[in-house]
mmCIF file of C-alpha atoms in Angstrom:
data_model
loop_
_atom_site.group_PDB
_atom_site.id
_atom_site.type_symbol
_atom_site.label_atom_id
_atom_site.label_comp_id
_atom_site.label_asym_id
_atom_site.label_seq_id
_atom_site.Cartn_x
_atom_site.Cartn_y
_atom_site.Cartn_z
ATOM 1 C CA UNK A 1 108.086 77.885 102.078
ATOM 2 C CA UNK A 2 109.004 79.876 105.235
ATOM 3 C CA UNK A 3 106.124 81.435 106.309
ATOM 4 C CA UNK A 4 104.146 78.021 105.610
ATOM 5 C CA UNK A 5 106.349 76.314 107.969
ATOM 6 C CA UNK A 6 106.416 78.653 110.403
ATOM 7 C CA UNK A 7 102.226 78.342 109.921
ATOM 8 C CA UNK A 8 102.069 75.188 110.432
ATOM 9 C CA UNK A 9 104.891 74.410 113.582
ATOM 10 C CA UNK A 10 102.520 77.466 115.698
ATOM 11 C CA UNK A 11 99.543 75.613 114.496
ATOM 12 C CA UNK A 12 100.646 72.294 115.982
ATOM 13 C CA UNK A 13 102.396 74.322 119.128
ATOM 14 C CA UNK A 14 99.087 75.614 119.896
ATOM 15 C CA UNK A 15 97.035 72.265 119.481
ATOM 16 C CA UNK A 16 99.954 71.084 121.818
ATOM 17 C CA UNK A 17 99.311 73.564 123.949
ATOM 18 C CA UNK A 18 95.797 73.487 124.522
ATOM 19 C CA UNK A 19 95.386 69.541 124.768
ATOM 20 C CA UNK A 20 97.936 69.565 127.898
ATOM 21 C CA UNK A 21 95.741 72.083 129.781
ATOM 22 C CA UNK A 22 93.374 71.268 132.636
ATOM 23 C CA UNK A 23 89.553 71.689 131.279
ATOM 24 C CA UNK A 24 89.226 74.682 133.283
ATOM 25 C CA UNK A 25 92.189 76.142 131.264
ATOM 26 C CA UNK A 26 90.556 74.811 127.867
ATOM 27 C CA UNK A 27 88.041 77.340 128.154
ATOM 28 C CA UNK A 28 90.442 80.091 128.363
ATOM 29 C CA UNK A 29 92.864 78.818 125.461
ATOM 30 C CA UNK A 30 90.562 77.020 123.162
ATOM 31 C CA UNK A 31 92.126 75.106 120.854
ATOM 32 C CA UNK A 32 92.877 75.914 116.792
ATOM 33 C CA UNK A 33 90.102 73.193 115.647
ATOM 34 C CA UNK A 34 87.193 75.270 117.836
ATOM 35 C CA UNK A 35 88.502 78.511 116.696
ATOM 36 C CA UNK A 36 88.323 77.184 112.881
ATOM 37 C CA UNK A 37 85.066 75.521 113.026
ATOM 38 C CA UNK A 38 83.540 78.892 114.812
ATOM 39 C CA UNK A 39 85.121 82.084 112.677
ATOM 40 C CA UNK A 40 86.036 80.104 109.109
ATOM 41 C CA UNK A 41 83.707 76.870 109.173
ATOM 42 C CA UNK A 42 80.372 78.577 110.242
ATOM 43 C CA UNK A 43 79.746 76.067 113.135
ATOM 44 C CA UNK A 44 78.054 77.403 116.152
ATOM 45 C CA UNK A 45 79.512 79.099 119.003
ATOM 46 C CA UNK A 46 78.149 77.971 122.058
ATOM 47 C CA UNK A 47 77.341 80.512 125.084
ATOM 48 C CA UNK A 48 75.456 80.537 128.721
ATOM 49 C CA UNK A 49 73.768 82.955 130.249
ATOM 50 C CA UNK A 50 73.458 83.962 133.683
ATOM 51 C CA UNK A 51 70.297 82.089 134.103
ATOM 52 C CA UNK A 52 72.554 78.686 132.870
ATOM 53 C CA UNK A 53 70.574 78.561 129.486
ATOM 54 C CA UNK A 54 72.543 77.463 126.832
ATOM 55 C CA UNK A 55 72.341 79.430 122.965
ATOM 56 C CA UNK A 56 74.088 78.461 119.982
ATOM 57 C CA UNK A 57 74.589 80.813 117.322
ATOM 58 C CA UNK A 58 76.620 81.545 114.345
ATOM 59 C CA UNK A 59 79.187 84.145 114.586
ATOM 60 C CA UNK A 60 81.237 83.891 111.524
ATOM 61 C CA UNK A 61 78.611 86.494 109.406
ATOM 62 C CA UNK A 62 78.815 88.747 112.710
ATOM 63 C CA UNK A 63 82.934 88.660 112.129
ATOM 64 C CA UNK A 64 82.517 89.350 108.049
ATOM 65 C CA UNK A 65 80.495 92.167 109.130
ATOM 66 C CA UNK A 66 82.809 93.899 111.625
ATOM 67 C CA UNK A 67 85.493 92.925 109.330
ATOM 68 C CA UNK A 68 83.970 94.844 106.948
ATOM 69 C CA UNK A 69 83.160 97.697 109.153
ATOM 70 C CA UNK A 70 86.664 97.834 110.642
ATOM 71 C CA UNK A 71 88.094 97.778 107.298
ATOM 72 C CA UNK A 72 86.539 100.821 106.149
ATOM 73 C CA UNK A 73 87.455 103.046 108.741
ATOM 74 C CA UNK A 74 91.226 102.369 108.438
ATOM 75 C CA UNK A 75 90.955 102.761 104.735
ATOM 76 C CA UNK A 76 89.017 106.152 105.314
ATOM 77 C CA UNK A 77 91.513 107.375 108.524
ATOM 78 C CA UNK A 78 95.095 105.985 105.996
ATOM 79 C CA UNK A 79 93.163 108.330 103.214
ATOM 80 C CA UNK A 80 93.010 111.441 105.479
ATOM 81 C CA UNK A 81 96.479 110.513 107.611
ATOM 82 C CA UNK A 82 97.873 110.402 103.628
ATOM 83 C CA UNK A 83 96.817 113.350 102.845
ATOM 84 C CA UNK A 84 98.017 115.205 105.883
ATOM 85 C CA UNK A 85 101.241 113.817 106.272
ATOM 86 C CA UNK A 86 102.485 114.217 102.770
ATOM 87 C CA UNK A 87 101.176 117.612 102.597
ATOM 88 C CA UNK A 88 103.089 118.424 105.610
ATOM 89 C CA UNK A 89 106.152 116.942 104.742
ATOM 90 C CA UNK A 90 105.922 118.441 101.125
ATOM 91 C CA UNK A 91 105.676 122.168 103.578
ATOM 92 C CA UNK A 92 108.414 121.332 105.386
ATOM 93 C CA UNK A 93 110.350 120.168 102.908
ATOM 94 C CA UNK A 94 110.441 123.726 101.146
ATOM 95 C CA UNK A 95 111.159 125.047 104.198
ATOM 96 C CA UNK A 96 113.100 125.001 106.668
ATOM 97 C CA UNK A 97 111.267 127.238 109.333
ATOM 98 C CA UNK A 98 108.453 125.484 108.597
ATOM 99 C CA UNK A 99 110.358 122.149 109.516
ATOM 100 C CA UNK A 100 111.089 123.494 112.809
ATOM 101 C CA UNK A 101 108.125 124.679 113.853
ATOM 102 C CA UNK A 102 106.153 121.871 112.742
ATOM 103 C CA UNK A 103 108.255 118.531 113.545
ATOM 104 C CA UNK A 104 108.245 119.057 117.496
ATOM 105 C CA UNK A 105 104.686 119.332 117.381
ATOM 106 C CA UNK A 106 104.098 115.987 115.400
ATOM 107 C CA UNK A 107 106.542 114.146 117.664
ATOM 108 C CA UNK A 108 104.611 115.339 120.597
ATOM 109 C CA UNK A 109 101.306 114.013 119.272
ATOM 110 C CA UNK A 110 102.870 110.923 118.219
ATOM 111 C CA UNK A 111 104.089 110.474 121.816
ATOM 112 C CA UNK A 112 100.963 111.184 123.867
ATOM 113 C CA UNK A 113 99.111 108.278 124.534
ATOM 114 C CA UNK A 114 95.783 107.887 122.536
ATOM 115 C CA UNK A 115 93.725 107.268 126.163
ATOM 116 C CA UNK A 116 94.546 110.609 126.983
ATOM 117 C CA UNK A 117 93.137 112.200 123.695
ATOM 118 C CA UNK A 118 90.033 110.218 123.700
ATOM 119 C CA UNK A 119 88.165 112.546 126.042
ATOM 120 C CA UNK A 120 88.304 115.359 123.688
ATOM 121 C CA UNK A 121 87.651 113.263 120.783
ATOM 122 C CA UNK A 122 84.517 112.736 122.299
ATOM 123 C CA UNK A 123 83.642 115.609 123.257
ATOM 124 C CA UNK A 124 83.738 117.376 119.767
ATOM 125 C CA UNK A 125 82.718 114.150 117.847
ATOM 126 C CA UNK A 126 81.234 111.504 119.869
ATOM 127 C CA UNK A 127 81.363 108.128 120.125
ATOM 128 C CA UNK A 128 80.862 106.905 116.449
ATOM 129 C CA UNK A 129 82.601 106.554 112.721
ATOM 130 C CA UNK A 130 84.166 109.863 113.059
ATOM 131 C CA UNK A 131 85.984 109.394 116.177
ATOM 132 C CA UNK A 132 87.392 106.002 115.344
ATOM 133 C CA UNK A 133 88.515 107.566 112.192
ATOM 134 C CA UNK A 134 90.092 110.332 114.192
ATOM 135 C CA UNK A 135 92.093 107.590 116.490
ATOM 136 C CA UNK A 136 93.372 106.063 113.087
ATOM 137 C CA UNK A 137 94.784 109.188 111.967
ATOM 138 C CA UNK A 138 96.469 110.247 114.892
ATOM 139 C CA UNK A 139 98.258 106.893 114.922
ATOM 140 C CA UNK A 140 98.657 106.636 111.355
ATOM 141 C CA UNK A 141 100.211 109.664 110.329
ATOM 142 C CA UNK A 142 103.598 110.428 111.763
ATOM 143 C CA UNK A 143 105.294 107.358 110.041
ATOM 144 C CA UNK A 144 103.934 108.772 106.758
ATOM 145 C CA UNK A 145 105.370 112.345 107.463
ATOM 146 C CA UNK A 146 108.228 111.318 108.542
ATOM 147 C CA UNK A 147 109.480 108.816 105.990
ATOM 148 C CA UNK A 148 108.056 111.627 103.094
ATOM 149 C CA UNK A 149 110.069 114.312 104.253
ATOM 150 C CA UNK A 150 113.225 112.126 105.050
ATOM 151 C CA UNK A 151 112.337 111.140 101.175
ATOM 152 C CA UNK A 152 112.020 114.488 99.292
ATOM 153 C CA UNK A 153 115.059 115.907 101.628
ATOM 154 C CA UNK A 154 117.173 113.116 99.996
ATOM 155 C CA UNK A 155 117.248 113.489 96.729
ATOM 156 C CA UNK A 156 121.062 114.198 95.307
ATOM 157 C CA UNK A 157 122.825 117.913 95.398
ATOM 158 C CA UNK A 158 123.693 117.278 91.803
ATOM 159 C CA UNK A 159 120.493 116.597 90.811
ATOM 160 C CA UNK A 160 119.530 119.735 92.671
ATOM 161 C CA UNK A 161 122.722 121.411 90.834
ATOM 162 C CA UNK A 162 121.265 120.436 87.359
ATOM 163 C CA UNK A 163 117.516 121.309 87.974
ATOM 164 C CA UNK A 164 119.189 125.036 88.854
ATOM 165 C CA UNK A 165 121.245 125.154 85.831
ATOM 166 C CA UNK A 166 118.219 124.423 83.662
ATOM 167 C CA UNK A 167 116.098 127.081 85.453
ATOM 168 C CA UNK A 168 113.789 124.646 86.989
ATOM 169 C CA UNK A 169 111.265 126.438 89.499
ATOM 170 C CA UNK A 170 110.689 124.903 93.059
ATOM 171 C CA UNK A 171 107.390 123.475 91.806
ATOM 172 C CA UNK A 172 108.953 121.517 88.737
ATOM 173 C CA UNK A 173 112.134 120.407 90.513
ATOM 174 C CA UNK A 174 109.451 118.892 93.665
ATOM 175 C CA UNK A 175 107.319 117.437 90.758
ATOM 176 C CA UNK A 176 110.482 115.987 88.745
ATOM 177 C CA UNK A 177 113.005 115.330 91.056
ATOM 178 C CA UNK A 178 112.172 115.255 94.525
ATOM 179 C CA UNK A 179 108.734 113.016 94.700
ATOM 180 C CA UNK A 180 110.230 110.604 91.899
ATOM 181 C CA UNK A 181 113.318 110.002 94.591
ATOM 182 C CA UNK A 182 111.011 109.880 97.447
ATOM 183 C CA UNK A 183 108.717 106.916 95.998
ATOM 184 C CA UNK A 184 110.118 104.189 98.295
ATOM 185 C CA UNK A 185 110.317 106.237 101.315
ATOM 186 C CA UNK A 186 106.581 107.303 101.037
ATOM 187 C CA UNK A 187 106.098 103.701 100.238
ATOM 188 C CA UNK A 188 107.641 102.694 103.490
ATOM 189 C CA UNK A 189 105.979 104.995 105.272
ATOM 190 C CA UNK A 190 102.365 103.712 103.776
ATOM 191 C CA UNK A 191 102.906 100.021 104.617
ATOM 192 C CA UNK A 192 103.950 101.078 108.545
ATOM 193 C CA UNK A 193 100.843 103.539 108.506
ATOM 194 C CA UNK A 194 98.533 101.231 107.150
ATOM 195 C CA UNK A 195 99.304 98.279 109.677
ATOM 196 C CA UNK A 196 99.120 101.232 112.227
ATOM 197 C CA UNK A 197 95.623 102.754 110.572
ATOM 198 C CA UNK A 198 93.751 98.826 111.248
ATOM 199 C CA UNK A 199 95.359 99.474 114.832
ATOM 200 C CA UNK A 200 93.943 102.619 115.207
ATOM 201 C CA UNK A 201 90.334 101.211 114.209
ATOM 202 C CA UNK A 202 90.470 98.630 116.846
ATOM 203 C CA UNK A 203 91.513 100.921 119.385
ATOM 204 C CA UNK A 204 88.291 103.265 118.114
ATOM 205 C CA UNK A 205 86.401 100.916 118.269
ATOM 206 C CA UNK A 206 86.833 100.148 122.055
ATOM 207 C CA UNK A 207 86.233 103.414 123.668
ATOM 208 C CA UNK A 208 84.096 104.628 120.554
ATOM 209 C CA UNK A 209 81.068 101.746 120.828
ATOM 210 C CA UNK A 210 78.222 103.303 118.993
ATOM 211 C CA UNK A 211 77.393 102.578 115.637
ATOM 212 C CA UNK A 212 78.379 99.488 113.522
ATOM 213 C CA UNK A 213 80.332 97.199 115.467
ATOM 214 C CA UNK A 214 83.482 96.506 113.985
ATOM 215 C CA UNK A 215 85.934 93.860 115.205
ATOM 216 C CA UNK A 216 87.576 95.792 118.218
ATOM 217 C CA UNK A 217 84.134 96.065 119.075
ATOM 218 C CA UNK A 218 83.292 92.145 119.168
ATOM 219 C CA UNK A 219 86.728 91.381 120.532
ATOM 220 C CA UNK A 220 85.609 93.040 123.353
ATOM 221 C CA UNK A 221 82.483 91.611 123.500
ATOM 222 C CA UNK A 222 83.778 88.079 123.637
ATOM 223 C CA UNK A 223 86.329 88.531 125.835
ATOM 224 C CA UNK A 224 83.867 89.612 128.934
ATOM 225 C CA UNK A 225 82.092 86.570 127.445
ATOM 226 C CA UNK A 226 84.951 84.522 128.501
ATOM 227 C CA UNK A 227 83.213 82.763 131.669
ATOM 228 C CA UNK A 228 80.480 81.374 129.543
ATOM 229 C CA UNK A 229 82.669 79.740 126.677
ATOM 230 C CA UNK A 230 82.862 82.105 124.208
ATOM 231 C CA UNK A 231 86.998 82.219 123.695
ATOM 232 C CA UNK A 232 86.929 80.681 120.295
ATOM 233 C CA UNK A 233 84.953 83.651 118.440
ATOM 234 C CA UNK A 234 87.018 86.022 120.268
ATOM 235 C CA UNK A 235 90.431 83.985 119.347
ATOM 236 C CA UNK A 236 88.987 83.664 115.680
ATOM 237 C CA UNK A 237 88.017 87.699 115.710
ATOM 238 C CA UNK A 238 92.161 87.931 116.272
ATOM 239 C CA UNK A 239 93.137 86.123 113.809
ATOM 240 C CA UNK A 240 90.646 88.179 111.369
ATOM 241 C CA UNK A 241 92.221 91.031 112.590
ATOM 242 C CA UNK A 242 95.616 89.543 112.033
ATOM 243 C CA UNK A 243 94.435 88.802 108.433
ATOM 244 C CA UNK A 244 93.290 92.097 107.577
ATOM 245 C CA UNK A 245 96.821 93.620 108.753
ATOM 246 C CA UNK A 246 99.259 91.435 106.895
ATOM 247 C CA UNK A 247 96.264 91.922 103.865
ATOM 248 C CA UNK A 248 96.846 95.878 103.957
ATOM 249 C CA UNK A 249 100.754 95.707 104.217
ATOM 250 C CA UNK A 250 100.867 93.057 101.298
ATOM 251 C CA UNK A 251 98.878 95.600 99.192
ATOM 252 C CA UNK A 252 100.791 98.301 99.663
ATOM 253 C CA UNK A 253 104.283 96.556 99.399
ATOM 254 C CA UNK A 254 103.042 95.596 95.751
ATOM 255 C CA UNK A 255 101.577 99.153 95.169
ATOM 256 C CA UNK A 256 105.023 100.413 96.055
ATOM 257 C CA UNK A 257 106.891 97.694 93.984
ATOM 258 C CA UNK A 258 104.331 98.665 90.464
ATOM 259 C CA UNK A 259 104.704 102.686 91.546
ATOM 260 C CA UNK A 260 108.671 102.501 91.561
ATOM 261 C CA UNK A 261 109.541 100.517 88.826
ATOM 262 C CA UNK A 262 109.113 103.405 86.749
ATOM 263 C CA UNK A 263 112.407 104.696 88.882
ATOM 264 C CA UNK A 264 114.301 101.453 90.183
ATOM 265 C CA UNK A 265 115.323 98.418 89.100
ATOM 266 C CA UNK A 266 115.242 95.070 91.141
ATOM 267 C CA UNK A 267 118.953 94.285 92.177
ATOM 268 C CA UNK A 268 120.771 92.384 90.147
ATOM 269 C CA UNK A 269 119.230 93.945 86.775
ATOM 270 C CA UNK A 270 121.430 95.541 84.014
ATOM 271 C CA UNK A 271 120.277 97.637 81.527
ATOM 272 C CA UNK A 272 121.197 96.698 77.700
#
């Protein structure tokens, strides 16, 4: 009931918003009904050129598109930052030297700002799929190393006590013990990353412009648009983007819910 409210009170703050603004504001701020009748009702967007013709077109197919576009190269740059991450954490995890040498270097790249890395992206990959891939992995991975190793480094000394007792190797007690315990970390870690990994396309997409267009791409587009009255497709490309963000972090908050039942119980729950 929460979030519906809280829907509905920025919905109405908005409409407020952009009804009290002088008409040359309106064009800058259009208001929620324009937005919905461009990106979800089809209608047509409205633009002139520099000659003063007026077009009309419809934009919602063009946002479904980049949608689509944008979708698959945060799903393909969460695979690879996945991969990575939990593969270095699972090294560093067994040990310790490995820890050190490696962790500086990922907090470096996770502090350098991605403008200053795009340069040499393109260079070695140019300006297409692969380098807005790239951009989502660089973004996406640290939160998944980190909360993976803080994971498997957490599971309990007499745990660790037992598996020695028993004989269990390094490879049975990380199978058994350590990445059973480490579930709802890695979980964590996944729904940050993947939030950060649709980031990370957008960005791509505007310094990496060839190819598919995907909706970094058309936000773009739109906004330089903004002087002939195109605002509401690049308002309703936002909220598409906005969509597809609390979409990916829903999916992997119920991923992590079905993958560690096996493990933990909801609060509250007693055994028989």
């Amino acid at each position: 009931m929460g979030p519906t409210l809280f829907l509905a009170a920025f919905i109405a703050g908005w409409h407020f918003l952009s009804a009290n603004l002088s008409p040359s504001k309106k064009t800058i701020v259009p208001g929620p009904g324009s937005v919905f009748r461009v990106g979800f009702w089809n209608s047509s967007s409205c633009k002139v050129d520099d000659a003063g013709k007026v077009t009309c077109e419809y934009v919602r197919s063009d946002i479904l598109n980049a949608l689509l576009q944008t979708t698959k190269e945060a799903a393909v740059g969460l695979l690879i930052a996945t991969v990575i991450g939990v593969a270095i954490a699972v090294l560093m995890s067994q040990a310790r030297w490995v820890e050190r040498s490696v962790f500086p270097w990922a907090v470096a790249l996770q502090t350098i700002p991605i403008l200053a890395l795009v340069p040499f992206i393109q260079i070695r990959y140019g300006y297409d799929f692969k380098s807005r891939v790239i951009v989502c992995v660089v973004i996406a991975v640290f939160p998944i190393l980190t909360n993976t190793l803080f994971g498997l480094q957490s599971a309990d000394d007499g745990h660790h006590d037992l598996f020695t007792l028993h004989g269990g190797g390094r490879l049975r007690r990380l199978w058994k013990l350590q990445f059973p315990g480490a579930m709802p970390a890695i979980f964590t870690g996944l729904r940050i990353s993947a939030g950060l990994s649709v980031v990370g396309a957008i960005v791509g997409e505007y310094f990496f412009r060839r190819g598919d267009p995907g909706l970094g791409h058309l936000i773009e587009n739109y906004r330089r648009m903004q002087s002939k009255f195109d605002m509401p497709s690049m308002f309703a490309t936002v909220i598409y983007t906005c969509l597809l963000g609390m979409a990916v972090f829903a999916i992997f908050s119920v991923l992590g819910s079905l993958s560690t039942r096996r493990w933990y119980e909801p609060a509250g729950t007693t055994r028989d």
